[in-house]
mmCIF file of C-alpha atoms in Angstrom:
data_model
loop_
_atom_site.group_PDB
_atom_site.id
_atom_site.type_symbol
_atom_site.label_atom_id
_atom_site.label_comp_id
_atom_site.label_asym_id
_atom_site.label_seq_id
_atom_site.Cartn_x
_atom_site.Cartn_y
_atom_site.Cartn_z
ATOM 1 C CA MET A 81 -45.654 50.788 22.664
ATOM 2 C CA ALA A 82 -44.009 48.418 25.116
ATOM 3 C CA LEU A 83 -40.969 48.168 22.854
ATOM 4 C CA LYS A 84 -40.559 51.959 22.881
ATOM 5 C CA GLN A 85 -40.798 52.015 26.704
ATOM 6 C CA ARG A 86 -38.142 49.331 26.965
ATOM 7 C CA LYS A 87 -35.794 51.291 24.715
ATOM 8 C CA SER A 88 -36.396 54.369 26.786
ATOM 9 C CA ARG A 89 -35.497 52.611 30.025
ATOM 10 C CA LEU A 90 -32.335 51.189 28.562
ATOM 11 C CA ASN A 91 -31.384 54.575 27.237
ATOM 12 C CA ASN A 92 -31.606 55.852 30.822
ATOM 13 C CA ASN A 93 -28.646 53.539 31.686
ATOM 14 C CA GLN A 94 -30.722 50.910 33.434
ATOM 15 C CA SER A 95 -29.271 47.394 33.520
ATOM 16 C CA THR A 96 -31.131 44.610 31.786
ATOM 17 C CA SER A 97 -31.184 42.834 35.125
ATOM 18 C CA GLU A 98 -33.513 45.558 36.351
ATOM 19 C CA LEU A 99 -36.221 44.540 33.866
ATOM 20 C CA SER A 100 -39.200 42.725 35.279
ATOM 21 C CA ASP A 101 -39.935 39.094 34.389
ATOM 22 C CA SER A 102 -42.825 40.202 32.212
ATOM 23 C CA ASP A 103 -40.565 42.712 30.450
ATOM 24 C CA THR A 104 -37.930 40.032 29.802
ATOM 25 C CA SER A 105 -40.500 37.631 28.444
ATOM 26 C CA GLU A 106 -41.915 40.249 26.130
ATOM 27 C CA LYS A 107 -38.389 41.221 24.960
ATOM 28 C CA LEU A 108 -37.593 37.633 24.012
ATOM 29 C CA ARG A 109 -40.901 37.312 22.202
ATOM 30 C CA VAL A 110 -40.311 40.477 20.220
ATOM 31 C CA PHE A 111 -36.716 39.451 19.464
ATOM 32 C CA SER A 112 -37.846 36.086 18.151
ATOM 33 C CA ILE A 113 -40.419 37.724 15.934
ATOM 34 C CA THR A 114 -38.126 40.387 14.498
ATOM 35 C CA LYS A 115 -34.712 38.683 14.452
ATOM 36 C CA ALA A 116 -35.319 34.960 13.895
ATOM 37 C CA PRO A 117 -36.129 35.173 10.170
ATOM 38 C CA ALA A 118 -32.980 37.208 9.557
ATOM 39 C CA LEU A 119 -30.857 34.768 11.609
ATOM 40 C CA LEU A 120 -32.389 31.804 9.790
ATOM 41 C CA GLY A 121 -31.658 33.428 6.470
ATOM 42 C CA PHE A 122 -28.072 34.086 7.514
ATOM 43 C CA MET A 123 -27.594 30.434 8.570
ATOM 44 C CA VAL A 124 -29.044 29.170 5.289
ATOM 45 C CA ALA A 125 -26.740 31.473 3.328
ATOM 46 C CA LEU A 126 -23.761 30.300 5.400
ATOM 47 C CA LEU A 127 -24.597 26.644 4.778
ATOM 48 C CA VAL A 128 -24.985 27.261 1.049
ATOM 49 C CA ALA A 129 -21.633 29.060 0.969
ATOM 50 C CA CYS A 130 -19.931 26.210 2.871
ATOM 51 C CA TYR A 131 -21.468 23.656 0.534
ATOM 52 C CA PHE A 132 -20.284 25.649 -2.477
ATOM 53 C CA LEU A 133 -16.745 25.951 -1.110
ATOM 54 C CA LEU A 134 -16.537 22.264 -0.208
ATOM 55 C CA THR A 135 -17.903 21.301 -3.619
ATOM 56 C CA ARG A 136 -15.342 23.496 -5.355
ATOM 57 C CA ARG A 137 -12.584 22.017 -3.171
ATOM 58 C CA TYR A 138 -13.732 18.464 -3.965
ATOM 59 C CA GLU A 139 -13.829 19.276 -7.668
ATOM 60 C CA HIS A 140 -10.347 20.794 -7.435
ATOM 61 C CA VAL A 141 -8.964 17.700 -5.708
ATOM 62 C CA GLN A 142 -10.704 15.399 -8.188
ATOM 63 C CA ASN A 143 -9.425 17.403 -11.161
ATOM 64 C CA ARG A 144 -5.916 17.433 -9.692
ATOM 65 C CA ASN A 145 -6.096 13.649 -9.235
ATOM 66 C CA VAL A 146 -7.219 13.203 -12.839
ATOM 67 C CA VAL A 147 -4.270 15.298 -14.025
ATOM 68 C CA LEU A 148 -1.835 13.287 -11.898
ATOM 69 C CA ASP A 149 -3.349 10.014 -13.092
ATOM 70 C CA ASP A 150 -2.994 11.189 -16.678
ATOM 71 C CA ASP A 151 0.648 12.020 -15.988
ATOM 72 C CA PHE A 152 1.225 8.574 -14.506
ATOM 73 C CA GLU A 153 -0.361 6.812 -17.464
ATOM 74 C CA ALA A 154 1.526 8.948 -19.985
ATOM 75 C CA ARG A 155 4.748 7.985 -18.200
ATOM 76 C CA ASP A 156 3.794 4.294 -18.449
ATOM 77 C CA ALA A 157 4.009 4.393 -22.228
ATOM 78 C CA SER A 158 7.703 5.261 -22.026
ATOM 79 C CA ILE A 159 8.413 2.231 -19.814
ATOM 80 C CA PHE A 160 6.071 -0.603 -20.745
ATOM 81 C CA SER A 161 3.093 -1.618 -22.826
ATOM 82 C CA VAL A 162 0.214 -3.964 -22.048
ATOM 83 C CA GLN A 163 0.102 -6.746 -24.617
ATOM 84 C CA GLU A 164 -1.620 -10.048 -25.251
ATOM 85 C CA ILE A 165 0.658 -12.911 -24.190
ATOM 86 C CA PRO A 166 -0.092 -16.433 -25.439
ATOM 87 C CA GLY A 167 -1.449 -18.596 -22.657
ATOM 88 C CA LYS A 168 -1.600 -15.715 -20.171
ATOM 89 C CA GLY A 169 -4.001 -13.153 -21.501
ATOM 90 C CA LYS A 170 -2.713 -9.623 -21.022
ATOM 91 C CA GLY A 171 0.720 -8.865 -19.587
ATOM 92 C CA VAL A 172 3.221 -6.047 -19.192
ATOM 93 C CA ILE A 173 6.224 -5.864 -21.539
ATOM 94 C CA ALA A 174 9.190 -3.489 -21.120
ATOM 95 C CA VAL A 175 9.565 -1.148 -24.107
ATOM 96 C CA ARG A 176 13.079 -0.184 -23.002
ATOM 97 C CA ASP A 177 15.742 -1.381 -20.609
ATOM 98 C CA ILE A 178 14.819 -0.769 -16.974
ATOM 99 C CA LYS A 179 17.406 -0.401 -14.231
ATOM 100 C CA ARG A 180 17.156 -2.104 -10.845
ATOM 101 C CA GLY A 181 15.471 0.231 -8.371
ATOM 102 C CA GLU A 182 13.719 2.268 -11.071
ATOM 103 C CA VAL A 183 10.083 3.227 -10.525
ATOM 104 C CA VAL A 184 7.902 1.343 -13.003
ATOM 105 C CA ILE A 185 4.402 2.288 -11.852
ATOM 106 C CA ARG A 186 2.926 4.865 -9.489
ATOM 107 C CA GLU A 187 -0.797 4.440 -9.017
ATOM 108 C CA ARG A 188 -3.674 5.533 -6.817
ATOM 109 C CA PRO A 189 -6.361 2.952 -6.021
ATOM 110 C CA LEU A 190 -9.766 3.078 -7.643
ATOM 111 C CA PHE A 191 -11.022 2.476 -4.114
ATOM 112 C CA ILE A 192 -9.927 0.867 -0.843
ATOM 113 C CA VAL A 193 -11.862 -1.609 1.290
ATOM 114 C CA PRO A 194 -11.091 -2.472 4.947
ATOM 115 C CA SER A 195 -10.325 -6.092 5.744
ATOM 116 C CA GLU A 196 -13.257 -6.236 8.175
ATOM 117 C CA ILE A 197 -16.658 -5.007 6.973
ATOM 118 C CA ASN A 198 -20.138 -4.972 8.529
ATOM 119 C CA THR A 199 -22.177 -4.880 5.356
ATOM 120 C CA SER A 200 -22.868 -6.981 2.286
ATOM 121 C CA PRO A 201 -19.700 -7.326 0.155
ATOM 122 C CA THR A 202 -21.673 -6.881 -3.061
ATOM 123 C CA ALA A 203 -23.433 -3.808 -1.673
ATOM 124 C CA LEU A 204 -20.060 -2.373 -0.715
ATOM 125 C CA MET A 205 -18.728 -2.976 -4.220
ATOM 126 C CA THR A 206 -21.786 -1.295 -5.734
ATOM 127 C CA HIS A 207 -21.297 1.726 -3.494
ATOM 128 C CA HIS A 208 -17.630 2.185 -4.403
ATOM 129 C CA LEU A 209 -18.278 1.696 -8.101
ATOM 130 C CA SER A 210 -20.989 4.370 -8.019
ATOM 131 C CA LEU A 211 -18.309 6.899 -7.043
ATOM 132 C CA LEU A 212 -16.027 6.180 -10.007
ATOM 133 C CA THR A 213 -15.772 8.208 -13.178
ATOM 134 C CA PRO A 214 -16.920 6.485 -16.386
ATOM 135 C CA TYR A 215 -13.278 5.893 -17.344
ATOM 136 C CA GLN A 216 -12.440 4.367 -13.955
ATOM 137 C CA TYR A 217 -15.616 2.274 -14.093
ATOM 138 C CA ALA A 218 -14.530 0.864 -17.446
ATOM 139 C CA GLN A 219 -11.020 0.239 -16.100
ATOM 140 C CA PHE A 220 -12.432 -1.820 -13.261
ATOM 141 C CA TYR A 221 -14.765 -3.976 -15.362
ATOM 142 C CA ASN A 222 -12.017 -4.560 -17.911
ATOM 143 C CA LEU A 223 -9.964 -6.507 -15.335
ATOM 144 C CA SER A 224 -9.848 -10.300 -15.334
ATOM 145 C CA TYR A 225 -11.522 -12.433 -12.684
ATOM 146 C CA VAL A 226 -11.759 -16.001 -11.420
ATOM 147 C CA ASN A 227 -14.022 -17.993 -9.112
ATOM 148 C CA PHE A 228 -17.231 -16.408 -10.391
ATOM 149 C CA PRO A 229 -20.279 -18.341 -9.125
ATOM 150 C CA ALA A 230 -21.342 -20.904 -11.703
ATOM 151 C CA ASP A 231 -25.044 -20.208 -11.166
ATOM 152 C CA HIS A 232 -24.705 -16.493 -11.980
ATOM 153 C CA ASP A 233 -24.462 -14.619 -15.271
ATOM 154 C CA PRO A 234 -21.637 -12.046 -15.418
ATOM 155 C CA GLU A 235 -23.578 -10.091 -18.039
ATOM 156 C CA ILE A 236 -26.458 -9.642 -15.598
ATOM 157 C CA ASP A 237 -25.080 -10.007 -12.063
ATOM 158 C CA LEU A 238 -22.734 -7.029 -12.113
ATOM 159 C CA ALA A 239 -22.483 -6.868 -8.319
ATOM 160 C CA GLU A 240 -21.256 -10.479 -8.147
ATOM 161 C CA LEU A 241 -18.927 -9.772 -11.057
ATOM 162 C CA ALA A 242 -17.525 -6.742 -9.233
ATOM 163 C CA LEU A 243 -16.865 -8.852 -6.158
ATOM 164 C CA ALA A 244 -15.051 -11.489 -8.231
ATOM 165 C CA ILE A 245 -12.930 -8.801 -9.917
ATOM 166 C CA PHE A 246 -12.042 -7.280 -6.563
ATOM 167 C CA GLN A 247 -11.119 -10.611 -4.971
ATOM 168 C CA THR A 248 -8.947 -11.505 -7.967
ATOM 169 C CA ASN A 249 -7.100 -8.209 -8.304
ATOM 170 C CA ALA A 250 -7.038 -6.453 -4.917
ATOM 171 C CA VAL A 251 -3.689 -6.061 -3.154
ATOM 172 C CA SER A 252 -2.670 -4.702 0.228
ATOM 173 C CA ALA A 253 -3.105 -0.964 0.691
ATOM 174 C CA GLY A 254 -1.989 -0.618 4.283
ATOM 175 C CA VAL A 255 -2.170 -2.824 7.341
ATOM 176 C CA ASP A 256 -5.895 -3.585 7.311
ATOM 177 C CA SER A 257 -7.057 -2.591 3.823
ATOM 178 C CA ALA A 258 -6.951 -3.719 0.216
ATOM 179 C CA GLY A 259 -7.323 -1.714 -2.968
ATOM 180 C CA VAL A 260 -7.738 -2.153 -6.708
ATOM 181 C CA PHE A 261 -5.010 -0.748 -8.962
ATOM 182 C CA PRO A 262 -5.949 -1.413 -12.604
ATOM 183 C CA ARG A 263 -2.534 -0.673 -14.120
ATOM 184 C CA MET A 264 -0.597 -2.693 -11.553
ATOM 185 C CA ALA A 265 -3.173 -5.498 -11.915
ATOM 186 C CA ARG A 266 -1.853 -6.198 -15.422
ATOM 187 C CA LEU A 267 1.356 -7.614 -13.923
ATOM 188 C CA ASN A 268 1.462 -11.393 -14.157
ATOM 189 C CA HIS A 269 2.966 -13.695 -11.552
ATOM 190 C CA GLY A 270 6.398 -15.264 -11.299
ATOM 191 C CA CYS A 271 7.856 -17.475 -8.549
ATOM 192 C CA SER A 272 11.168 -17.102 -6.721
ATOM 193 C CA SER A 273 13.817 -15.794 -9.127
ATOM 194 C CA ALA A 274 11.277 -15.331 -11.943
ATOM 195 C CA PHE A 275 9.646 -12.131 -10.675
ATOM 196 C CA ASN A 276 11.505 -8.909 -11.348
ATOM 197 C CA VAL A 277 9.321 -6.123 -9.918
ATOM 198 C CA VAL A 278 7.877 -5.580 -6.451
ATOM 199 C CA TYR A 279 5.178 -3.245 -5.181
ATOM 200 C CA SER A 280 4.725 -1.331 -1.947
ATOM 201 C CA TRP A 281 2.038 0.914 -0.474
ATOM 202 C CA ARG A 282 2.857 4.446 0.641
ATOM 203 C CA GLU A 283 0.368 5.482 3.269
ATOM 204 C CA LYS A 284 1.203 9.190 3.388
ATOM 205 C CA GLU A 285 0.966 9.566 -0.384
ATOM 206 C CA GLY A 286 -1.960 7.204 -0.853
ATOM 207 C CA LEU A 287 -0.067 5.507 -3.676
ATOM 208 C CA LEU A 288 1.090 2.065 -4.703
ATOM 209 C CA VAL A 289 4.593 2.129 -6.187
ATOM 210 C CA VAL A 290 6.183 -0.629 -8.280
ATOM 211 C CA HIS A 291 9.988 -0.841 -8.460
ATOM 212 C CA ALA A 292 12.264 -2.987 -10.580
ATOM 213 C CA LEU A 293 13.970 -5.538 -8.323
ATOM 214 C CA LYS A 294 16.421 -6.465 -11.066
ATOM 215 C CA ASP A 295 17.618 -5.032 -14.354
ATOM 216 C CA VAL A 296 14.966 -5.720 -16.986
ATOM 217 C CA ARG A 297 15.740 -5.948 -20.689
ATOM 218 C CA LYS A 298 13.642 -4.381 -23.422
ATOM 219 C CA GLY A 299 11.025 -6.904 -24.568
ATOM 220 C CA GLN A 300 11.088 -8.819 -21.270
ATOM 221 C CA GLU A 301 7.848 -9.365 -19.350
ATOM 222 C CA LEU A 302 7.492 -7.585 -16.026
ATOM 223 C CA LEU A 303 6.436 -10.045 -13.340
ATOM 224 C CA THR A 304 5.546 -9.583 -9.700
ATOM 225 C CA THR A 305 4.615 -12.241 -7.170
ATOM 226 C CA TYR A 306 1.118 -12.963 -5.893
ATOM 227 C CA THR A 307 2.215 -14.940 -2.833
ATOM 228 C CA ASP A 308 5.145 -16.037 -0.710
ATOM 229 C CA THR A 309 6.947 -18.385 -3.085
ATOM 230 C CA LYS A 310 9.422 -19.820 -0.591
ATOM 231 C CA ARG A 311 7.707 -23.193 -1.030
ATOM 232 C CA THR A 312 8.039 -26.230 -3.232
ATOM 233 C CA ARG A 313 6.820 -26.116 -6.822
ATOM 234 C CA ASP A 314 3.881 -28.407 -6.024
ATOM 235 C CA GLN A 315 2.839 -26.247 -3.080
ATOM 236 C CA ARG A 316 3.102 -23.034 -5.107
ATOM 237 C CA ARG A 317 1.137 -24.430 -8.004
ATOM 238 C CA ALA A 318 -1.575 -25.811 -5.734
ATOM 239 C CA HIS A 319 -2.008 -22.441 -4.033
ATOM 240 C CA LEU A 320 -2.077 -20.504 -7.296
ATOM 241 C CA ARG A 321 -4.534 -22.959 -8.822
ATOM 242 C CA HIS A 322 -6.870 -22.634 -5.849
ATOM 243 C CA GLN A 323 -6.592 -18.869 -5.453
ATOM 244 C CA TYR A 324 -6.169 -17.652 -9.019
ATOM 245 C CA SER A 325 -7.189 -20.613 -11.192
ATOM 246 C CA PHE A 326 -4.010 -20.899 -13.259
ATOM 247 C CA HIS A 327 -1.209 -23.406 -13.639
ATOM 248 C CA CYS A 328 2.101 -21.610 -13.112
ATOM 249 C CA THR A 329 4.603 -22.022 -15.943
ATOM 250 C CA CYS A 330 7.093 -19.343 -14.895
ATOM 251 C CA ASP A 331 10.806 -19.952 -15.466
ATOM 252 C CA VAL A 332 11.211 -21.498 -12.011
ATOM 253 C CA CYS A 333 8.164 -23.738 -12.219
ATOM 254 C CA SER A 334 9.271 -24.817 -15.700
ATOM 255 C CA LEU A 335 12.674 -26.084 -14.551
ATOM 256 C CA PRO A 336 13.510 -29.767 -15.235
ATOM 257 C CA ASN A 337 12.652 -31.990 -12.282
ATOM 258 C CA GLY A 338 16.223 -32.239 -11.002
ATOM 259 C CA LYS A 339 16.778 -28.475 -11.101
ATOM 260 C CA SER A 340 13.327 -27.904 -9.650
ATOM 261 C CA LYS A 341 14.098 -30.102 -6.638
ATOM 262 C CA GLU A 342 17.309 -28.162 -6.010
ATOM 263 C CA SER A 343 15.339 -24.915 -6.154
ATOM 264 C CA ASP A 344 12.682 -26.347 -3.837
ATOM 265 C CA HIS A 345 15.346 -27.311 -1.319
ATOM 266 C CA ARG A 346 16.848 -23.805 -1.306
ATOM 267 C CA LEU A 347 13.470 -22.120 -0.949
ATOM 268 C CA MET A 348 12.296 -24.402 1.846
ATOM 269 C CA SER A 349 15.624 -23.938 3.645
ATOM 270 C CA MET A 350 15.203 -20.163 3.419
ATOM 271 C CA SER A 351 11.713 -20.455 4.891
ATOM 272 C CA GLU A 352 12.989 -22.593 7.766
ATOM 273 C CA LEU A 353 15.855 -20.186 8.425
ATOM 274 C CA TYR A 354 13.469 -17.230 8.562
ATOM 275 C CA ALA A 355 11.520 -19.101 11.231
ATOM 276 C CA GLN A 356 14.762 -19.792 13.115
ATOM 277 C CA PHE A 357 15.781 -16.133 12.888
ATOM 278 C CA ALA A 358 12.467 -15.133 14.464
ATOM 279 C CA THR A 359 13.325 -17.138 17.600
ATOM 280 C CA TRP A 360 15.866 -14.454 18.558
ATOM 281 C CA GLY A 361 12.883 -12.431 19.740
ATOM 282 C CA ALA A 362 12.111 -15.077 22.348
ATOM 283 C CA GLY A 363 15.752 -15.451 23.349
ATOM 284 C CA VAL A 364 16.149 -18.927 21.869
ATOM 285 C CA ILE A 365 19.252 -17.826 19.936
ATOM 286 C CA ASP A 366 21.646 -14.989 20.712
ATOM 287 C CA GLY A 367 22.722 -12.098 18.489
ATOM 288 C CA VAL A 368 25.716 -13.855 16.975
ATOM 289 C CA GLN A 369 23.628 -16.892 16.065
ATOM 290 C CA ALA A 370 20.875 -14.688 14.638
ATOM 291 C CA ILE A 371 23.314 -12.914 12.311
ATOM 292 C CA GLU A 372 24.742 -16.259 11.208
ATOM 293 C CA VAL A 373 21.202 -17.228 10.176
ATOM 294 C CA VAL A 374 20.831 -13.982 8.223
ATOM 295 C CA GLU A 375 24.075 -14.744 6.374
ATOM 296 C CA ARG A 376 22.792 -18.202 5.413
ATOM 297 C CA ILE A 377 19.478 -16.805 4.170
ATOM 298 C CA TRP A 378 21.378 -14.267 2.082
ATOM 299 C CA GLU A 379 23.687 -16.911 0.610
ATOM 300 C CA LEU A 380 20.800 -19.218 -0.329
ATOM 301 C CA GLY A 381 18.916 -16.285 -1.862
ATOM 302 C CA SER A 382 21.917 -15.442 -4.018
ATOM 303 C CA LYS A 383 22.188 -19.021 -5.253
ATOM 304 C CA GLU A 384 18.470 -19.182 -5.952
ATOM 305 C CA GLY A 385 18.252 -15.725 -7.474
ATOM 306 C CA TYR A 386 15.639 -14.795 -4.876
ATOM 307 C CA LEU A 387 16.473 -11.153 -4.156
ATOM 308 C CA SER A 388 13.255 -9.904 -2.607
ATOM 309 C CA GLU A 389 12.849 -8.931 1.074
ATOM 310 C CA ARG A 390 16.542 -8.128 1.530
ATOM 311 C CA GLY A 391 15.914 -4.599 2.744
ATOM 312 C CA ARG A 392 13.677 -5.913 5.513
ATOM 313 C CA LEU A 393 16.105 -8.721 6.348
ATOM 314 C CA ALA A 394 19.059 -6.334 6.700
ATOM 315 C CA ALA A 395 16.937 -3.903 8.757
ATOM 316 C CA ASP A 396 15.995 -6.775 11.076
ATOM 317 C CA ALA A 397 19.679 -7.652 11.381
ATOM 318 C CA ALA A 398 20.340 -4.012 12.327
ATOM 319 C CA TRP A 399 17.654 -4.358 14.990
ATOM 320 C CA VAL A 400 19.420 -7.381 16.465
ATOM 321 C CA VAL A 401 22.863 -5.806 16.618
ATOM 322 C CA ALA A 402 21.430 -2.536 17.983
ATOM 323 C CA ALA A 403 19.752 -4.490 20.767
ATOM 324 C CA HIS A 404 23.203 -5.852 21.663
ATOM 325 C CA SER A 405 24.711 -2.326 21.611
ATOM 326 C CA ASP A 406 27.144 -2.873 18.737
ATOM 327 C CA VAL A 407 27.616 0.550 17.112
ATOM 328 C CA ALA A 408 29.795 -0.492 14.167
ATOM 329 C CA SER A 409 27.652 -3.471 13.158
ATOM 330 C CA THR A 410 24.448 -1.459 13.511
ATOM 331 C CA LYS A 411 25.791 1.131 11.074
ATOM 332 C CA ALA A 412 26.991 -1.558 8.656
ATOM 333 C CA TRP A 413 23.680 -3.442 8.572
ATOM 334 C CA ALA A 414 21.750 -0.176 8.268
ATOM 335 C CA LYS A 415 23.838 0.708 5.220
ATOM 336 C CA VAL A 416 22.967 -2.636 3.575
ATOM 337 C CA ALA A 417 19.299 -2.122 4.435
ATOM 338 C CA GLU A 418 19.395 1.374 2.938
ATOM 339 C CA GLU A 419 20.722 -0.004 -0.351
ATOM 340 C CA TRP A 420 18.146 -2.778 -0.685
ATOM 341 C CA PHE A 421 15.215 -0.713 0.519
ATOM 342 C CA GLY A 422 16.248 1.734 -2.197
ATOM 343 C CA TYR A 423 15.750 -0.985 -4.808
ATOM 344 C CA GLU A 424 12.546 -2.437 -3.353
ATOM 345 C CA VAL A 425 10.587 0.543 -1.994
ATOM 346 C CA GLY A 426 12.496 3.538 -3.373
ATOM 347 C CA VAL A 427 15.345 5.826 -2.420
ATOM 348 C CA ASP A 428 12.737 8.399 -1.353
ATOM 349 C CA SER A 429 10.951 5.987 1.000
ATOM 350 C CA GLU A 430 10.557 6.284 4.761
ATOM 351 C CA GLN A 431 12.496 3.041 5.195
ATOM 352 C CA VAL A 432 15.567 4.475 3.464
ATOM 353 C CA LEU A 433 15.370 7.630 5.577
ATOM 354 C CA GLN A 434 15.168 5.545 8.755
ATOM 355 C CA MET A 435 18.253 3.557 7.786
ATOM 356 C CA GLN A 436 20.153 6.739 6.963
ATOM 357 C CA MET A 437 19.290 8.160 10.382
ATOM 358 C CA LEU A 438 20.340 4.908 12.048
ATOM 359 C CA GLN A 439 23.793 5.180 10.479
ATOM 360 C CA ILE A 440 24.137 8.664 11.965
ATOM 361 C CA GLN A 441 22.855 7.766 15.427
ATOM 362 C CA PRO A 442 22.784 4.013 16.146
ATOM 363 C CA GLU A 443 21.987 4.653 19.804
ATOM 364 C CA GLY A 444 18.676 6.161 18.700
ATOM 365 C CA HIS A 445 17.333 2.771 17.594
ATOM 366 C CA PRO A 446 14.284 1.798 19.700
ATOM 367 C CA ALA A 447 15.868 -1.577 20.519
ATOM 368 C CA TRP A 448 19.214 -0.092 21.591
ATOM 369 C CA ALA A 449 20.741 -1.844 24.637
ATOM 370 C CA SER A 450 17.619 -3.957 25.212
ATOM 371 C CA ARG A 451 19.749 -7.129 25.291
ATOM 372 C CA LYS A 452 23.066 -8.094 26.799
ATOM 373 C CA ALA A 453 25.921 -6.166 25.191
ATOM 374 C CA MET A 454 28.074 -8.225 22.821
ATOM 375 C CA ARG A 455 30.076 -7.940 19.641
ATOM 376 C CA VAL A 456 27.862 -9.054 16.758
ATOM 377 C CA PRO A 457 29.165 -9.729 13.224
ATOM 378 C CA ALA A 458 28.894 -7.025 10.607
ATOM 379 C CA PRO A 459 27.831 -7.998 7.047
ATOM 380 C CA THR A 460 30.367 -10.116 5.165
ATOM 381 C CA LEU A 461 31.775 -9.193 1.790
ATOM 382 C CA SER A 462 29.294 -11.514 0.079
ATOM 383 C CA ILE A 463 26.524 -9.239 1.319
ATOM 384 C CA THR A 464 28.131 -5.836 0.895
ATOM 385 C CA ALA A 465 29.651 -6.575 -2.521
#
């Protein structure tokens, strides 16, 4: 009866503000009784619909990733095969000639882990593994490992085994993260001039990409590097023994003692020169001196056959000359950086695009005119040839 009266009053154009407190209270009570179940049902239906849509979207993304992964792996077979190599276990062998700069592997990580964690490492491994497909799970546990605790059984302690596999095979996947890439993980190590492929992480694509640093012949093993090898043979071997539990017998480490000492001297000199080049930032050396150091690093690298990091080195040289407001030299060093970034990280990389833009507008470099203006040497013929 009260509800009918209230409708009548509203129908007579009375404002709701004219209702008495008791009328308002009764209206809310009636509304809650008659409308709440319908509203609750609507909210439940909405949540179910959202869950369904998100589930379908997740499945679509997962299925798309599986298709892309299948495409990547099918492409692998036309470039390389994974084979047993005496004394090394499994390795990657080129099934055809590969040109310098060619993409060898494109791969998404099985999972990524931040460098700093606030939980148990084994618990974190267990969590990530629980999210893998059966195929990915098998891929992970098929990888090699070292430094497994002697008092554990790998057949039983799967969490400890997972941690050992991750620590052995994980590589950088961004500034503060590491990921596991089972196809890339098959690449064995080579020092200095021995490695012929390099990998880089592409944040926007969520992919690790491996490029050929040099021309690779059919039947040749593809080798990357596990560490900075601008050290002596003894230092490299000690590090690799400690970290990866193997004695390096790559072409450089297998050189006769005399040749090995010459190689060691070149590599150590390059390391020292990189440190000297860095002092330009503190004003210890000027732009001309900094570029002279770059030239010496380049020359030693050519003699050693150490061709990695040249894109970054040339880009850093471009930074120096841009800071000293030298338009011509900035363009010239950017052109060299574009070429070598193309080999190391890909012609479609952000680094190549940045160097192309720098050649168009040198004054747009963030370091432009931040130091005293001076004429700074452009790359010599030995670099641009």
